[in-house]
Short mmCIF file of C-alpha atoms in Angstrom, two decimals:
data_model
loop_
_atom_site.label_atom_id
_atom_site.label_comp_id
_atom_site.label_asym_id
_atom_site.label_seq_id
_atom_site.Cartn_x
_atom_site.Cartn_y
_atom_site.Cartn_z
CA UNK M 7 77.14 -63.92 108.94
CA UNK M 8 78.94 -66.88 107.16
CA UNK M 9 78.95 -70.19 108.16
CA UNK M 10 82.19 -72.72 107.81
CA UNK M 11 81.18 -75.48 105.52
CA UNK M 12 79.03 -77.97 107.77
CA UNK M 13 78.25 -81.49 107.01
CA UNK M 14 74.63 -82.69 108.02
CA UNK M 15 74.35 -86.13 109.50
CA UNK M 16 74.17 -89.01 106.64
CA UNK M 17 74.36 -86.14 103.91
CA UNK M 18 77.18 -85.94 101.49
CA UNK M 19 76.84 -82.01 101.15
CA UNK M 20 77.81 -78.81 103.14
CA UNK M 21 75.69 -75.88 104.80
CA UNK M 22 76.53 -72.35 104.67
CA UNK M 23 75.08 -68.87 104.55
CA UNK M 24 74.73 -67.26 101.07
CA UNK M 25 76.34 -64.05 100.29
CA UNK M 26 73.86 -61.28 99.14
CA UNK M 27 75.48 -61.83 95.12
CA UNK M 28 74.73 -65.46 95.47
CA UNK M 29 71.16 -65.35 96.87
CA UNK M 30 69.14 -64.49 93.68
CA UNK M 31 70.36 -67.12 91.18
CA UNK M 32 71.06 -69.83 93.58
CA UNK M 33 67.74 -69.67 95.46
CA UNK M 34 65.91 -69.23 92.35
CA UNK M 35 67.07 -72.18 90.76
CA UNK M 36 66.65 -74.36 94.00
CA UNK M 37 62.95 -73.25 93.78
CA UNK M 38 62.62 -73.77 90.48
CA UNK M 39 63.62 -77.39 90.69
CA UNK M 40 61.07 -78.20 93.49
CA UNK M 41 58.70 -80.64 92.05
CA UNK M 42 54.87 -79.82 91.85
CA UNK M 43 54.12 -81.41 95.04
CA UNK M 44 56.86 -79.75 96.98
CA UNK M 45 56.07 -76.43 95.32
CA UNK M 46 52.61 -76.71 96.20
CA UNK M 47 53.27 -77.43 99.68
CA UNK M 48 55.79 -74.81 99.82
CA UNK M 49 53.51 -71.93 98.61
CA UNK M 50 50.27 -73.37 99.76
CA UNK M 51 49.04 -73.82 95.76
CA UNK M 52 51.16 -74.27 92.86
CA UNK M 53 52.80 -71.15 91.82
CA UNK M 54 54.35 -70.76 88.04
CA UNK M 55 58.02 -69.83 87.51
CA UNK M 56 57.40 -66.57 86.86
CA UNK M 57 56.16 -66.04 90.38
CA UNK M 58 59.40 -67.67 91.77
CA UNK M 59 61.37 -65.54 89.83
CA UNK M 60 60.09 -62.69 91.37
CA UNK M 61 59.96 -64.07 94.92
CA UNK M 62 63.52 -64.94 94.63
CA UNK M 63 64.82 -61.21 93.30
CA UNK M 64 62.50 -59.68 96.21
CA UNK M 65 64.34 -62.15 98.86
CA UNK M 66 67.46 -61.13 97.67
CA UNK M 67 66.70 -57.28 98.14
CA UNK M 68 64.97 -57.34 101.44
CA UNK M 69 67.36 -58.34 103.93
CA UNK M 70 66.23 -61.92 103.96
CA UNK M 71 69.04 -64.60 104.92
CA UNK M 72 69.42 -67.83 103.14
CA UNK M 73 71.20 -70.65 104.69
CA UNK M 74 71.73 -73.03 102.04
CA UNK M 75 72.25 -76.92 101.70
CA UNK M 76 74.78 -77.78 98.92
CA UNK M 77 75.46 -81.12 96.84
CA UNK M 78 78.06 -80.62 94.14
CA UNK M 79 77.77 -77.21 94.14
CA UNK M 80 74.27 -76.92 93.73
CA UNK M 81 71.97 -75.72 96.29
CA UNK M 82 69.37 -78.55 97.21
CA UNK M 83 67.65 -76.94 100.45
CA UNK M 84 67.12 -73.57 102.06
CA UNK M 85 66.35 -72.07 105.08
CA UNK M 86 65.29 -68.51 104.75
CA UNK M 87 65.09 -65.97 107.70
CA UNK M 88 62.74 -62.86 106.76
CA UNK M 89 63.46 -59.52 108.67
CA UNK M 90 60.98 -58.36 111.20
CA UNK M 91 60.49 -55.25 109.09
CA UNK M 92 58.39 -57.68 106.54
CA UNK M 93 56.10 -58.79 109.23
CA UNK M 94 53.02 -56.57 110.57
CA UNK M 95 53.76 -57.49 114.05
CA UNK M 96 57.78 -57.19 113.63
CA UNK M 97 58.60 -60.74 114.22
CA UNK M 98 60.87 -62.22 111.99
CA UNK M 99 59.58 -65.43 110.13
CA UNK M 100 61.34 -68.57 108.88
CA UNK M 101 60.76 -71.18 105.86
CA UNK M 102 62.03 -73.94 104.50
CA UNK M 103 62.69 -76.07 101.33
CA UNK M 104 64.36 -79.34 100.56
CA UNK M 105 64.31 -80.88 96.92
CA UNK M 106 63.35 -84.46 96.99
CA UNK M 107 66.67 -85.95 96.29
CA UNK M 108 68.30 -84.46 99.49
CA UNK M 109 65.21 -85.60 101.91
CA UNK M 110 65.77 -88.29 104.59
CA UNK M 111 69.27 -87.10 105.28
CA UNK M 112 68.83 -85.06 108.33
CA UNK M 113 69.14 -81.78 106.35
CA UNK M 114 66.09 -80.26 107.86
CA UNK M 115 67.18 -80.46 111.07
CA UNK M 116 70.63 -79.22 110.27
CA UNK M 117 69.04 -75.82 108.69
CA UNK M 118 66.86 -75.31 111.51
CA UNK M 119 69.83 -75.25 113.92
CA UNK M 120 71.77 -72.95 111.86
CA UNK M 121 68.74 -70.67 111.12
CA UNK M 122 68.28 -70.51 115.05
CA UNK M 123 72.15 -69.50 115.44
CA UNK M 124 71.85 -66.83 112.55
CA UNK M 125 68.85 -65.33 114.52
CA UNK M 126 70.50 -65.21 117.87
CA UNK M 127 73.51 -63.49 116.06
CA UNK M 128 71.11 -60.71 114.74
CA UNK M 129 69.75 -60.27 118.28
CA UNK M 130 66.26 -61.93 117.71
CA UNK M 131 64.15 -63.04 120.42
CA UNK M 132 61.41 -64.86 118.82
CA UNK M 133 60.90 -66.58 115.47
CA UNK M 134 57.42 -67.16 114.14
CA UNK M 135 56.33 -70.23 112.36
CA UNK M 136 52.99 -71.37 110.76
CA UNK M 137 51.76 -74.94 109.33
CA UNK M 138 48.37 -76.48 108.96
CA UNK M 139 46.50 -77.68 111.96
CA UNK M 140 46.45 -81.10 110.37
CA UNK M 141 50.56 -81.27 109.90
CA UNK M 142 51.32 -83.56 112.89
CA UNK M 143 54.86 -83.86 111.90
CA UNK M 144 55.32 -80.25 111.43
CA UNK M 145 54.05 -79.53 114.88
CA UNK M 146 56.33 -82.32 116.17
CA UNK M 147 59.24 -80.80 114.59
CA UNK M 148 58.49 -77.13 115.79
CA UNK M 149 57.94 -78.46 119.10
CA UNK M 150 61.23 -80.34 119.22
CA UNK M 151 62.87 -76.87 118.80
CA UNK M 152 60.91 -75.14 121.37
CA UNK M 153 57.91 -73.67 119.58
CA UNK M 154 54.85 -72.99 121.82
CA UNK M 155 51.94 -73.53 119.09
CA UNK M 156 48.39 -72.45 119.04
CA UNK M 157 45.42 -73.07 116.73
CA UNK M 158 43.44 -70.59 114.76
CA UNK M 159 41.47 -70.57 111.45
CA UNK M 160 42.48 -74.20 110.54
CA UNK M 161 46.60 -73.04 111.16
CA UNK M 162 48.75 -74.03 113.86
CA UNK M 163 51.09 -70.75 114.63
CA UNK M 164 54.06 -71.05 116.79
CA UNK M 165 56.59 -68.75 118.29
CA UNK M 166 60.25 -69.87 119.29
CA UNK M 167 61.62 -68.27 122.25
CA UNK M 168 65.22 -68.00 121.29
CA UNK M 169 66.17 -67.01 124.94
CA UNK M 170 65.35 -70.50 125.91
CA UNK M 171 67.19 -72.24 122.83
CA UNK M 172 69.66 -73.65 125.17
CA UNK M 173 66.86 -75.76 126.77
CA UNK M 174 65.02 -76.49 123.50
CA UNK M 175 67.81 -77.74 121.55
CA UNK M 176 67.44 -81.41 121.02
CA UNK M 177 70.05 -84.12 121.89
CA UNK M 178 70.71 -86.36 119.25
CA UNK M 179 69.35 -89.31 121.29
CA UNK M 180 66.01 -87.61 121.67
CA UNK M 181 64.53 -87.19 118.14
CA UNK M 182 60.75 -86.34 118.02
CA UNK M 183 60.10 -87.10 114.47
CA UNK M 184 62.03 -89.48 112.04
CA UNK M 185 64.05 -87.62 109.04
CA UNK M 186 61.42 -88.50 106.55
CA UNK M 187 58.66 -86.97 108.74
CA UNK M 188 60.90 -83.74 109.14
CA UNK M 189 61.64 -83.72 105.45
CA UNK M 190 58.10 -83.98 104.77
CA UNK M 191 57.33 -81.24 107.12
CA UNK M 192 59.67 -78.66 106.44
CA UNK M 193 57.98 -77.41 103.34
CA UNK M 194 54.95 -76.55 105.10
CA UNK M 195 56.69 -73.70 107.46
CA UNK M 196 55.99 -70.99 105.04
CA UNK M 197 53.51 -68.31 106.41
CA UNK M 198 55.50 -65.60 105.50
CA UNK M 199 55.18 -66.80 101.75
CA UNK M 200 51.44 -67.49 102.01
CA UNK M 201 51.34 -63.70 102.84
CA UNK M 202 53.39 -62.81 99.97
CA UNK M 203 51.45 -65.00 97.76
CA UNK M 204 48.53 -63.16 98.36
CA UNK M 205 50.57 -59.71 97.72
CA UNK M 206 52.26 -60.46 94.45
CA UNK M 207 49.02 -62.08 93.39
CA UNK M 208 46.55 -59.24 93.74
CA UNK M 209 44.47 -61.29 96.43
CA UNK M 210 45.07 -59.00 99.45
CA UNK M 211 46.84 -55.61 100.06
CA UNK M 212 50.53 -55.69 100.87
CA UNK M 213 51.37 -56.17 104.72
#
């Protein structure tokens, strides 16, 4: 599914779904541009360039949908929807990343909405997200979009019921978190990638 170009609130760029041919180079280059702190938050630890290249290649070939935020033709933010086949319990998982220069512009919320629309189009009924138990901003953002969160082993795991998104979709005047909090939070929604880090680094067996 390809979206028409959509301009996020207060941002000068556009948002659209990448084609399969675009995914590898554009996602790879975006992730490589993340600063050290953002990369650490994104992958629960600093990951070197070679891992990111392998990771982007895998995303381009396993059915992952990439919804990208562009500024001047360059991807500065991405929402990733991983297919249920990649999860041991057959739930699609999501993750986000936004470069520092594109934060505080409402990009994260825009990507979140478009990702939910893509999941609806694919017929998914639930999405999984995971964040650290101490990440109040992330938990607030997830709750804003309808996630029901539980705590276990230092993590806050949530499932978004897509059948109720017409009720969960927030009105512009009812924001729970500020743009700055949302931007800081989105880099932590990456449980799918922590599992992938373990697999690709040899720390655990493949799921």
